[in-house]
Tab-separated table of C-alpha atoms and ligand atoms in Angstrom:
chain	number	residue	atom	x	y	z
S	147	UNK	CA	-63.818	-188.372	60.725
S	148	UNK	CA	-61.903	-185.342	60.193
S	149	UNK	CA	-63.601	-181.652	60.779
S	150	UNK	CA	-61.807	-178.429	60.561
S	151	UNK	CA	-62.005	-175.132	63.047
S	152	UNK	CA	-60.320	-171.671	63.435
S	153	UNK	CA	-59.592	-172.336	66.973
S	154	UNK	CA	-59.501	-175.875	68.590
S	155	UNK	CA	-59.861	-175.526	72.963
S	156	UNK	CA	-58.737	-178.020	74.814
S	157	UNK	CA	-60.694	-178.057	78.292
S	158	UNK	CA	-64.097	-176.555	78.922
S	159	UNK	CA	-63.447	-175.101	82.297
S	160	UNK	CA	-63.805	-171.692	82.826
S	161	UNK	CA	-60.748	-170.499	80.794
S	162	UNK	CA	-61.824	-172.661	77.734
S	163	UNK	CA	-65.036	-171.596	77.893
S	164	UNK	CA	-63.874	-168.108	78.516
S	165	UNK	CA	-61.349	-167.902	75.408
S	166	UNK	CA	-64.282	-169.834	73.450
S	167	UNK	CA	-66.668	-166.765	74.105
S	168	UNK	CA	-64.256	-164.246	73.692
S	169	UNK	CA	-63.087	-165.886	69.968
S	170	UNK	CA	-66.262	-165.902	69.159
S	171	UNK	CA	-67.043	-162.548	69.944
S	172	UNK	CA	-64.414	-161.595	67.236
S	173	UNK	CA	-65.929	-164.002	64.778
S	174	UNK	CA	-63.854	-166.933	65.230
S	175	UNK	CA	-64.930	-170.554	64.682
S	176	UNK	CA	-64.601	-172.186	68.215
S	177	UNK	CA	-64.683	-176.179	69.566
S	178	UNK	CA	-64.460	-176.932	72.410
S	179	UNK	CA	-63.774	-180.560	74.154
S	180	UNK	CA	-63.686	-181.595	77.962
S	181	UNK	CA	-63.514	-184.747	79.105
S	182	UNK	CA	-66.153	-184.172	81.776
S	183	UNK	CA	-70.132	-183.493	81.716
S	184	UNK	CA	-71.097	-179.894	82.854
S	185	UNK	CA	-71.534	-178.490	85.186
S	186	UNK	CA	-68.271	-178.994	86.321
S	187	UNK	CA	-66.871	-178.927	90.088
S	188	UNK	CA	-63.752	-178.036	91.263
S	189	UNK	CA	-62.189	-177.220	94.709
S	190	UNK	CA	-61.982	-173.853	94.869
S	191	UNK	CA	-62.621	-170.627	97.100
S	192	UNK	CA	-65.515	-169.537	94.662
S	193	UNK	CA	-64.617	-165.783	95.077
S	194	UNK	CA	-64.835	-162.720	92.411
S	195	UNK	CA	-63.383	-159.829	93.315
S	196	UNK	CA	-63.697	-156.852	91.678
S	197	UNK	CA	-61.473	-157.059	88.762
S	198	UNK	CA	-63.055	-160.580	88.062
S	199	UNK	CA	-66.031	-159.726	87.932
S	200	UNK	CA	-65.498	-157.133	85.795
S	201	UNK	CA	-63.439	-159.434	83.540
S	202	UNK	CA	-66.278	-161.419	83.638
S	203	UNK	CA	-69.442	-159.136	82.689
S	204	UNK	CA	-66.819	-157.872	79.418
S	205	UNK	CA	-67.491	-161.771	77.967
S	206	UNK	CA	-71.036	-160.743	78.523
S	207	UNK	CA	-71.742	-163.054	81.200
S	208	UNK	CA	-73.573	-162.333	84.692
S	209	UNK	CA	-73.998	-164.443	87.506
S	210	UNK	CA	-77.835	-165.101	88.764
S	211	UNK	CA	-77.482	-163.033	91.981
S	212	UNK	CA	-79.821	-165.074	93.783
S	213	UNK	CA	-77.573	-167.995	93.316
S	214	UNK	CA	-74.499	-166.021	94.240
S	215	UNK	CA	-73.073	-163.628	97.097
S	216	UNK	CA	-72.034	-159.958	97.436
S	217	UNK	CA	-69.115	-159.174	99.855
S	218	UNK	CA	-67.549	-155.864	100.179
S	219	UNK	CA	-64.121	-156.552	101.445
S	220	UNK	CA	-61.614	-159.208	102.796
S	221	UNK	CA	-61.316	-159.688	106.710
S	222	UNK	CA	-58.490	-161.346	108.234
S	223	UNK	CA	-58.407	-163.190	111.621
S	224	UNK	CA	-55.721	-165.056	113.785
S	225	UNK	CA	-56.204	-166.512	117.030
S	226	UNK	CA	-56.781	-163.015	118.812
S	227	UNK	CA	-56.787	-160.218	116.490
S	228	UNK	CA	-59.429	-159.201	113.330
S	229	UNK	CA	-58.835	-156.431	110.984
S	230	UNK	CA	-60.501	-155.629	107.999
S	231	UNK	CA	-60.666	-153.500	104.502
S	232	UNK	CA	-63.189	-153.066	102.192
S	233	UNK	CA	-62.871	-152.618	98.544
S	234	UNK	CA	-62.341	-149.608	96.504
S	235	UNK	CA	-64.387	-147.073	95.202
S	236	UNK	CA	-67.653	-148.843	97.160
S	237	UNK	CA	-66.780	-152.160	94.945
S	238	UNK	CA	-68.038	-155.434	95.623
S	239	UNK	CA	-66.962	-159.061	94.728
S	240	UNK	CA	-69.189	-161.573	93.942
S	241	UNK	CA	-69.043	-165.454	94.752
S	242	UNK	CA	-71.301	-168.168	93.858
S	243	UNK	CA	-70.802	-172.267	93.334
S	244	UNK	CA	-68.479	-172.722	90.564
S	245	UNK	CA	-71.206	-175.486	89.025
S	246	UNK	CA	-72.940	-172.532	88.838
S	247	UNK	CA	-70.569	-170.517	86.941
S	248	UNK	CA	-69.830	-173.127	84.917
S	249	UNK	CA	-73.719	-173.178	83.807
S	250	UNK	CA	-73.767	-169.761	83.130
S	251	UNK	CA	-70.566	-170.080	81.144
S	252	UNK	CA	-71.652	-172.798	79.198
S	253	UNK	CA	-74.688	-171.408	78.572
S	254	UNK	CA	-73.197	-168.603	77.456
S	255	UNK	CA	-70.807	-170.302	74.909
S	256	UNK	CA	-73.645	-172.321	73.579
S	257	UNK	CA	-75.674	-169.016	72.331
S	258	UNK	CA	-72.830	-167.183	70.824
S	259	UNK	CA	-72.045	-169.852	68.933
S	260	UNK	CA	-69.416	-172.266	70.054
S	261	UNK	CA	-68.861	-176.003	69.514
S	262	UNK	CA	-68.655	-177.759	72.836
S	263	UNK	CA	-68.083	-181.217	72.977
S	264	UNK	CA	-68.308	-183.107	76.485
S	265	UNK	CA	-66.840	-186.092	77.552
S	266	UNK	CA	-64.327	-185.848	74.894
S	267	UNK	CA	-60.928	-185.851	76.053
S	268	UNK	CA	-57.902	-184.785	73.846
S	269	UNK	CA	-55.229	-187.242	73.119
S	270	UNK	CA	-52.676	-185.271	71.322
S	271	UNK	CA	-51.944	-182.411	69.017
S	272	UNK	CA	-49.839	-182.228	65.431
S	273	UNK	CA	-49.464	-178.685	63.876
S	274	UNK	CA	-52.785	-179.152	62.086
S	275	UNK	CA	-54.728	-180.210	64.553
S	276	UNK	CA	-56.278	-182.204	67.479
S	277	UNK	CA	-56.969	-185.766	68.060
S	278	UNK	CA	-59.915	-186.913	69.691
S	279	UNK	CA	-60.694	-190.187	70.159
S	280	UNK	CA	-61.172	-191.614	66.429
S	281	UNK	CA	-61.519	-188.035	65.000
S	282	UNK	CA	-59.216	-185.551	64.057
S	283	UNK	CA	-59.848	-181.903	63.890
S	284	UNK	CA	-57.895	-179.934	62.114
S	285	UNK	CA	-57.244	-176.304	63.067
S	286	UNK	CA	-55.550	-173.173	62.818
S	287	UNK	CA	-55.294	-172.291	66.490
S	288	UNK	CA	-54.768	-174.782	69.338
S	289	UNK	CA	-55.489	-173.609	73.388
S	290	UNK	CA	-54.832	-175.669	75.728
S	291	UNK	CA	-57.099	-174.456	78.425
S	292	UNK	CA	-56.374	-178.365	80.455
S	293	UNK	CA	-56.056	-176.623	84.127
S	294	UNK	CA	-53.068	-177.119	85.970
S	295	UNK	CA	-51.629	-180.005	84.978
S	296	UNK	CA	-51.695	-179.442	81.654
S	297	UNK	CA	-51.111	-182.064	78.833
S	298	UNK	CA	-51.018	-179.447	76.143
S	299	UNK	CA	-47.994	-177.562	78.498
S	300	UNK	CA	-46.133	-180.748	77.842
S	301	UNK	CA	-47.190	-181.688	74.084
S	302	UNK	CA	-46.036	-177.747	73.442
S	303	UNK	CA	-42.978	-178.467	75.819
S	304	UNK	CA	-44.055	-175.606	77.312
S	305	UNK	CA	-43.134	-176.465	80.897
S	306	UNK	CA	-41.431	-174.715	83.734
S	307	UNK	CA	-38.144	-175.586	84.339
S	308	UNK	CA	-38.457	-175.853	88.041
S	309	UNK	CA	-41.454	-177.100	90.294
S	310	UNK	CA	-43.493	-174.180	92.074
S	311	UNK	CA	-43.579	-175.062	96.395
S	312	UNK	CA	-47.010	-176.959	96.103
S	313	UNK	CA	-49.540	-176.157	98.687
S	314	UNK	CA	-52.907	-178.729	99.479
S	315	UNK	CA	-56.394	-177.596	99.947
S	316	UNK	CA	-59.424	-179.079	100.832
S	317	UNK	CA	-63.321	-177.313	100.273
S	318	UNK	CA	-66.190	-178.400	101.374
S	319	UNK	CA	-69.827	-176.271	101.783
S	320	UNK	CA	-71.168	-175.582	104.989
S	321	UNK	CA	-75.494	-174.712	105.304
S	322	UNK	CA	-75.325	-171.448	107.411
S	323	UNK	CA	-76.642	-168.205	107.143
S	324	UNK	CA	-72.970	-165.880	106.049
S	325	UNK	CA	-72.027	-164.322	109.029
S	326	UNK	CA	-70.231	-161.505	107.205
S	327	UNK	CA	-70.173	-159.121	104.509
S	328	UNK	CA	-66.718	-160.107	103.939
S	329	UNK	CA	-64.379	-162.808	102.743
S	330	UNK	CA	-62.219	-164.283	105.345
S	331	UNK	CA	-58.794	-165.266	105.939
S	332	UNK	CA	-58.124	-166.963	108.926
S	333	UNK	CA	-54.474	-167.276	109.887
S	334	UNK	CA	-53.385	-170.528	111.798
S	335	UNK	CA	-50.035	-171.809	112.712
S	336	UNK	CA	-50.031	-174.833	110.259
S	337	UNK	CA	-52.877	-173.527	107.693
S	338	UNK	CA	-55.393	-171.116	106.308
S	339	UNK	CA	-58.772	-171.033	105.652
S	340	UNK	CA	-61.128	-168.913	103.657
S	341	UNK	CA	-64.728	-168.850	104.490
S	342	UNK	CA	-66.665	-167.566	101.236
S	343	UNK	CA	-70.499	-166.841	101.613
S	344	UNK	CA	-71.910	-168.327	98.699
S	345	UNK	CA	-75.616	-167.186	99.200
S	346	UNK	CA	-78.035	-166.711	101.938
S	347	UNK	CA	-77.721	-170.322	103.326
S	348	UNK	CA	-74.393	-171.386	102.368
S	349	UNK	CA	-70.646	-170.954	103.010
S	350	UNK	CA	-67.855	-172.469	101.099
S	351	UNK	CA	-64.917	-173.010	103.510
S	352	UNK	CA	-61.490	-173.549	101.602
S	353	UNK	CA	-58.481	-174.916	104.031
S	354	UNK	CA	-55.030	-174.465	102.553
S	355	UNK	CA	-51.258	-175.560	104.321
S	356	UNK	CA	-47.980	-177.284	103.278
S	357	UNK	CA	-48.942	-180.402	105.062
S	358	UNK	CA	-50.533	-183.013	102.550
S	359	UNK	CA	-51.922	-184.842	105.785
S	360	UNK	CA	-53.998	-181.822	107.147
S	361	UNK	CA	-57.630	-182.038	106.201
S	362	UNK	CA	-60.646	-179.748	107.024
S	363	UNK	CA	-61.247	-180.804	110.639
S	364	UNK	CA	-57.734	-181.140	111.137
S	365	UNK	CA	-57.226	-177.499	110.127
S	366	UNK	CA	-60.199	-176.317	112.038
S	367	UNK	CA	-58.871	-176.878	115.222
S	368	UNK	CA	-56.157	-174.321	114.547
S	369	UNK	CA	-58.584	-172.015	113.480
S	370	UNK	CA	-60.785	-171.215	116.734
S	371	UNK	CA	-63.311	-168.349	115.504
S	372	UNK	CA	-63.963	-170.457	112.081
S	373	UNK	CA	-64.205	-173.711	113.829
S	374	UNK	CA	-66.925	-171.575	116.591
S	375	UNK	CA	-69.075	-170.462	113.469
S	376	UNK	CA	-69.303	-173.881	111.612
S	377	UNK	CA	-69.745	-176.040	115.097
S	378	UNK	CA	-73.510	-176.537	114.622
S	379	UNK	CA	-73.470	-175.797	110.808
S	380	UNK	CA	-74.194	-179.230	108.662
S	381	UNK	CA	-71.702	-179.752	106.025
S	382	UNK	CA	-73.552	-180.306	102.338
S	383	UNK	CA	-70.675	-181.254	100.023
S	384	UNK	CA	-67.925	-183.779	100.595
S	385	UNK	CA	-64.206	-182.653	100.932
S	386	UNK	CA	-62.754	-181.978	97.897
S	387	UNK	CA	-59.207	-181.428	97.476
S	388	UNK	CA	-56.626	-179.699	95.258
S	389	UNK	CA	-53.156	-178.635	95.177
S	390	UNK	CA	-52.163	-174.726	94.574
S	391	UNK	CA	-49.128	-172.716	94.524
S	392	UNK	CA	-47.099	-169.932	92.245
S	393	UNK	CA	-46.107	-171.796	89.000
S	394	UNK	CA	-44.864	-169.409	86.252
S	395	UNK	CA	-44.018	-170.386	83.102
S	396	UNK	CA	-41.548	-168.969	80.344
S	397	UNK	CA	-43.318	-168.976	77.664
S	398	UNK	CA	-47.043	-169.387	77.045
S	399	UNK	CA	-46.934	-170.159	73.261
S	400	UNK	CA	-45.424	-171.563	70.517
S	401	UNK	CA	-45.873	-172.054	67.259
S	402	UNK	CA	-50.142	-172.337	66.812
S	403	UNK	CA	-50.478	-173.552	70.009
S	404	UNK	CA	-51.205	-170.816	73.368
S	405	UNK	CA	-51.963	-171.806	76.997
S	406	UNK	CA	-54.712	-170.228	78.865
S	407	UNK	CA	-56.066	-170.205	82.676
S	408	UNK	CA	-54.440	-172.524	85.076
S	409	UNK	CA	-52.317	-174.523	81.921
S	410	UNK	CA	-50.658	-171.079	81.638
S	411	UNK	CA	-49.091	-171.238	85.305
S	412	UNK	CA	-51.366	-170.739	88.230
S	413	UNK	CA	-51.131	-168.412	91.269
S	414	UNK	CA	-51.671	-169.630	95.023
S	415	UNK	CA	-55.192	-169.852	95.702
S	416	UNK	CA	-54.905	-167.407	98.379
S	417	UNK	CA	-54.843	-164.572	96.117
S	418	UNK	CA	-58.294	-165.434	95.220
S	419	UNK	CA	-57.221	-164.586	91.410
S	420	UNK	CA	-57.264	-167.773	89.223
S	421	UNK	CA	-60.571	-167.021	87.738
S	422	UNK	CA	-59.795	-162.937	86.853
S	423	UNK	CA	-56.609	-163.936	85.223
S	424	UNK	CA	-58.382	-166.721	83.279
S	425	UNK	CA	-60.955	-164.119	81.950
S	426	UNK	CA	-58.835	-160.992	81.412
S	427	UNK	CA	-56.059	-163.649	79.496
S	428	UNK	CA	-59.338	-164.965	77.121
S	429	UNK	CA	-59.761	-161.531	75.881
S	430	UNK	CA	-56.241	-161.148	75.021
S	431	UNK	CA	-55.521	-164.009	73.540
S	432	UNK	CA	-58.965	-163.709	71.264
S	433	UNK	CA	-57.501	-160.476	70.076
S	434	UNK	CA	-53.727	-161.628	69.341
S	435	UNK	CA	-55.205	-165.010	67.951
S	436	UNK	CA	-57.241	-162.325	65.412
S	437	UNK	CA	-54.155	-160.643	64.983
S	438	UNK	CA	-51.694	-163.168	64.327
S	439	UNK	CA	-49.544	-162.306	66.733
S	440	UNK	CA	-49.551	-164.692	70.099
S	441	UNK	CA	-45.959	-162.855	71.160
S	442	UNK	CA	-48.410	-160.156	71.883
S	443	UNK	CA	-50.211	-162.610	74.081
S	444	UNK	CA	-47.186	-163.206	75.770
S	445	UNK	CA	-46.945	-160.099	76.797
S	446	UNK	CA	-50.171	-159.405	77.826
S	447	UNK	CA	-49.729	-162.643	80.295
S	448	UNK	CA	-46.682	-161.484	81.769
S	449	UNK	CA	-47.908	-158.183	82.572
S	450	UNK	CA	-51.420	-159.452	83.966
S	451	UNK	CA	-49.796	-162.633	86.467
S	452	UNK	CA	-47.373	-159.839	88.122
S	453	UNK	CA	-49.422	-158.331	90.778
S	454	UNK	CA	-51.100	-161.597	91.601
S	455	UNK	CA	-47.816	-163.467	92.106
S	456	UNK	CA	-46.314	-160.596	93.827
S	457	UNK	CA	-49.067	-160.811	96.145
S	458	UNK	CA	-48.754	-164.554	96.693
S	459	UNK	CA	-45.744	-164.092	97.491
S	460	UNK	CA	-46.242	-161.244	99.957
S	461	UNK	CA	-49.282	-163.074	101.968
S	462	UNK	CA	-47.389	-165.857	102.055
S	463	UNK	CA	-44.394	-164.854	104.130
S	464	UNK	CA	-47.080	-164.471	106.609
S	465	UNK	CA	-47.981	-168.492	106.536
S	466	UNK	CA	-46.797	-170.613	109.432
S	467	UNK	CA	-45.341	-167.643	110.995
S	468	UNK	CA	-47.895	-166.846	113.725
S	469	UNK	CA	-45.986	-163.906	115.553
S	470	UNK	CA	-45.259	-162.458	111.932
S	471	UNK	CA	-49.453	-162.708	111.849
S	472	UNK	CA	-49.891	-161.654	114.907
S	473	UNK	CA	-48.161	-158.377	113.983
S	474	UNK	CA	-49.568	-157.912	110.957
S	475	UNK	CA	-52.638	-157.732	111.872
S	476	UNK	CA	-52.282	-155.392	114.675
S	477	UNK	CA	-50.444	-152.808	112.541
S	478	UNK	CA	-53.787	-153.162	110.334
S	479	UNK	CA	-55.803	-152.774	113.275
S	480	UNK	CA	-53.598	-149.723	114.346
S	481	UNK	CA	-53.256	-148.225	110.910
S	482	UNK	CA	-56.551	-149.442	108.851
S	483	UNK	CA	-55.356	-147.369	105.605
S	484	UNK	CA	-52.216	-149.610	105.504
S	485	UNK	CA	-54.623	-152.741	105.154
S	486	UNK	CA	-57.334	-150.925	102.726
S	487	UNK	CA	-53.958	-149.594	100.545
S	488	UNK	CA	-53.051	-153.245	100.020
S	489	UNK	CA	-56.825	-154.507	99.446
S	490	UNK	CA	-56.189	-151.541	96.841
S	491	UNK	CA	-53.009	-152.890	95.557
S	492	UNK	CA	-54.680	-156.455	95.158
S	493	UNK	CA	-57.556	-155.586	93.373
S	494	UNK	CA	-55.970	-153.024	90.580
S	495	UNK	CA	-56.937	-149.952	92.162
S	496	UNK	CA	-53.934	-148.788	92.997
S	497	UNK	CA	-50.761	-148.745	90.617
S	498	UNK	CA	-47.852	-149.875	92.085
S	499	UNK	CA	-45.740	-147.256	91.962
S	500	UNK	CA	-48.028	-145.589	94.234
S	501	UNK	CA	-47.025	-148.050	97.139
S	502	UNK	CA	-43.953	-146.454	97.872
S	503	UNK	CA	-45.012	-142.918	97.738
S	504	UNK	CA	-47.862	-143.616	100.279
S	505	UNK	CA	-46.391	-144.863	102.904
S	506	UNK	CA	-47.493	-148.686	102.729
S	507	UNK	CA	-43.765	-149.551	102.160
S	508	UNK	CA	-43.763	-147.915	105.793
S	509	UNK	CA	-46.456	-149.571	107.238
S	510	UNK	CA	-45.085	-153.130	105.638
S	511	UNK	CA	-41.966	-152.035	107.250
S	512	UNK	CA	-43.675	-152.026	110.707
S	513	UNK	CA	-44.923	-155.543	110.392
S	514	UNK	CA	-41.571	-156.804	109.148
S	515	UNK	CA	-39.154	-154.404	111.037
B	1033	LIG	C1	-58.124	-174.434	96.614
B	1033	LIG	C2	-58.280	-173.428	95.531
B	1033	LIG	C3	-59.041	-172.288	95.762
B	1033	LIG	C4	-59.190	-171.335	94.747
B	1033	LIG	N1	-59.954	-170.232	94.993
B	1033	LIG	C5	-60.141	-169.331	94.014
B	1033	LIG	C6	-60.990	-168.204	94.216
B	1033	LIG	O1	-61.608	-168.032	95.269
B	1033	LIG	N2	-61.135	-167.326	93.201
B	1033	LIG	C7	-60.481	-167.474	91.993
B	1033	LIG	O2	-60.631	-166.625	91.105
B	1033	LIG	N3	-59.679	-168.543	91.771
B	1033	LIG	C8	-59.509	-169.466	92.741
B	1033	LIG	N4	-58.746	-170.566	92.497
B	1033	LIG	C9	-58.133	-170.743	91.150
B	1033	LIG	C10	-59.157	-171.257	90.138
B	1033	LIG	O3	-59.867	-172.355	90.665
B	1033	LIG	C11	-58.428	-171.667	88.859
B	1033	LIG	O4	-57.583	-170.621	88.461
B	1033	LIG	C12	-59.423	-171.990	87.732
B	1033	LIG	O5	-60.170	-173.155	88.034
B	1033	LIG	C13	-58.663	-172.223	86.426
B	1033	LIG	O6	-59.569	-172.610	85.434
B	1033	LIG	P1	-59.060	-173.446	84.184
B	1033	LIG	O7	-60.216	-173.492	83.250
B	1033	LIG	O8	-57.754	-172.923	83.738
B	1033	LIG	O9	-58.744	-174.901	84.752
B	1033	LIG	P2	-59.773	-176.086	85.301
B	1033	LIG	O10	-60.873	-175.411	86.021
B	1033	LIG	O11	-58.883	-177.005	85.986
B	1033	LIG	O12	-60.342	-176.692	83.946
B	1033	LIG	C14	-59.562	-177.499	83.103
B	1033	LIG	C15	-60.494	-178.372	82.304
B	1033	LIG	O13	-59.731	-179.093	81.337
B	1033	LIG	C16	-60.287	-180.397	81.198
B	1033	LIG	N5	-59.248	-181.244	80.609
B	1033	LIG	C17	-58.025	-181.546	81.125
B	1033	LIG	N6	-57.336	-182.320	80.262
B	1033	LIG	C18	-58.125	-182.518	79.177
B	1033	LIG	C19	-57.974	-183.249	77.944
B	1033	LIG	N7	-56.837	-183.908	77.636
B	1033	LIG	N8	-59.005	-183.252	77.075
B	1033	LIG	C20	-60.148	-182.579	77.344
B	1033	LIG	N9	-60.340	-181.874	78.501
B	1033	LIG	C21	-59.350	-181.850	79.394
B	1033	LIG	C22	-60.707	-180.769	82.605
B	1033	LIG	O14	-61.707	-181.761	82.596
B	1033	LIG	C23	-61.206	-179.429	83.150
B	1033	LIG	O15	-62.598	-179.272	82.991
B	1033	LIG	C24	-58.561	-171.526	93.493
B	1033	LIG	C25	-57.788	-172.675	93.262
B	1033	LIG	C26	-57.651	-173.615	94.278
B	1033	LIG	C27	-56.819	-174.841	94.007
């Protein structure tokens, strides 16, 4: 059977769904296919922060905040030393199970009009179009919104020309009461984890290293004050792993065909940013798919993955290097500004330009000196 669409998605995570919505919005005809049944799971650190969640509300979407989590800053621990920084401007992120966001996005999708189609998986693309299974749909616009190991990168040849340093995480929900207001980072010698509250009974715990080997209990033993809070806490979801890292690609388009979310290059999970770029990228690409101009898109990605990579790549000098954290930390204990300037930094609120007028080049001097 052959059926025809504006704009053909392939994947229905949250950046499919996302650029569904937002093509949509502009009047678009949208289908979607995923070769999984919603709501779908993934391993992930479940956080919003601001930016994201302000991404996410301009799609028109809002989490249920009794299934979800406020949390006013980011705290990071090591072995001895906790400092922390809350957001800008009184902000708050928001986290919540990504089945749940997944609903809501869904959901969402459905009512403004988009044609989802689950358990479907794409087997290849021509310029007019996608094949699924027996039928073929042709269309003017092809996403591939696959995740990070994207078919549609490779179909496009699209990919990077070098590998990005892979990184392996593990998540799994813990049923306690959050502890704190905050996310956390906790900084061991051979990993990290974050510790997300998800709601008022839950906790999603994310552990992330270089070692394939090191799973959650493994990791917890590096991380005394996390490992203290879960001890008694009953776990509720099975490990779930994932790998993460900085992968940037050239190009994000060519021809019909644009990449979107995680297919697009990813940044390392410890920014907490996948989701934000996903969303912000949807309503870009909506608008230079209306346009007819995806170099415009291109633009728009390369400008928007910047600061996230730049941060990766900043947080990350600090993993495995325990007297480097060590350090750190107590120059954010001594100097709390330095620590809120970067939260600042992170989350948009701060251009940066500013960073080297203000004196955080000084205090990141201090840790690094
Ligand atoms: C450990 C970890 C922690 C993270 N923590 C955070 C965090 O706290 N906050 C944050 O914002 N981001 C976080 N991220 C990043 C975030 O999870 C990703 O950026 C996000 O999931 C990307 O969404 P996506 O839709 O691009 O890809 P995915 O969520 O991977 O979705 C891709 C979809 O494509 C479908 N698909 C694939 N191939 C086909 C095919 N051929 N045909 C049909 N369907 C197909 C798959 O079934 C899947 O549903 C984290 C990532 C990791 C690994």
């Amino acid at each position: 059977m052959v059926r025809s669409t504006d704009v053909f998605v392939i994947g229905g995570g949250p950046a499919g769904l996302a650029i569904a919505i937002a093509a949509r919005q502009r009047g678009l005809r949208v289908a979607v296919a995923d070769g999984m049944q919603p709501p779908i799971d993934k391993a992930c650190g479940e956080a919003l922060m601001p930016e994201g969640l302000a991404a996410l509300e301009r799609l028109g979407l809002q989490l249920p905040l009794e299934q979800a989590y406020r949390f006013r800053g980011i705290r990071f621990l090591s072995r001895r030393l906790a400092a922390d920084a809350l957001f800008p401007f009184g902000g708050n992120g928001l986290a919540a199970r990504r089945t749940v966001l997944h609903r809501v996005m869904v959901e969402r999708a459905e009512q403004v009009g988009a044609d989802l189609f689950w358990r479907q998986t794409v087997s290849g693309i021509t310029p007019d179009g996608v094949r699924v299974g027996k039928d073929f749909f042709r269309a003017r616009w092809i996403v591939g919104a696959d995740g990070a190991n994207s078919r549609v990168r490779r179909w496009a040849r699209l990919q990077a020309s070098s590998q990005p340093r892979l990184r392996y995480a593990f998540r799994r929900h813990y049923r306690i009461a959050p502890w704190t207001g905050h996310m956390e980072v906790h900084w061991g010698e051979r990993c990290q984890g974050y510790a997300t509250p998800i709601g008022t009974e839950h906790v999603c715990v994310v552990m992330a290293s270089n070692d394939p080997k090191l799973r959650m209990d493994d990791g917890l033993r590096d991380l005394p004050w996390l490992s203290d809070r879960l001890r008694n806490a009953e776990s509720v979801t099975a490990e779930r792993g994932a790998v993460t890292g900085n992968l940037r690609l050239k190009r994000v388009w060519r021809g019909n065909v644009a990449l979107i979310g995680d297919a697009a290059g990813t940044v390392d999970a410890i920014t907490g940013e996948g989701l934000r770029l996903a969303f912000s990228q949807a309503v870009a690409l909506a608008e230079c798919i209306e346009a007819d101009d995806l170099a415009g898109y291109q633009k728009v990605h390369d400008r928007l993955t910047l600061r996230p990579r730049l941060m990766a790549r900043l947080l990350l000098a600090l993993d495995g290097r325990p007297r480097l954290q060590h350090r750190t930390l107590r120059v954010f204990q001594q100097h709390p500004e330095v620590f809120r300037r970067l939260l600042a930094l992170h989350t948009g609120a701060l251009p940066p330009q500013q960073l080297v007028r203000d004196g955080l080049t000084l205090g990141w001097g201090l840790i690094t000196a």
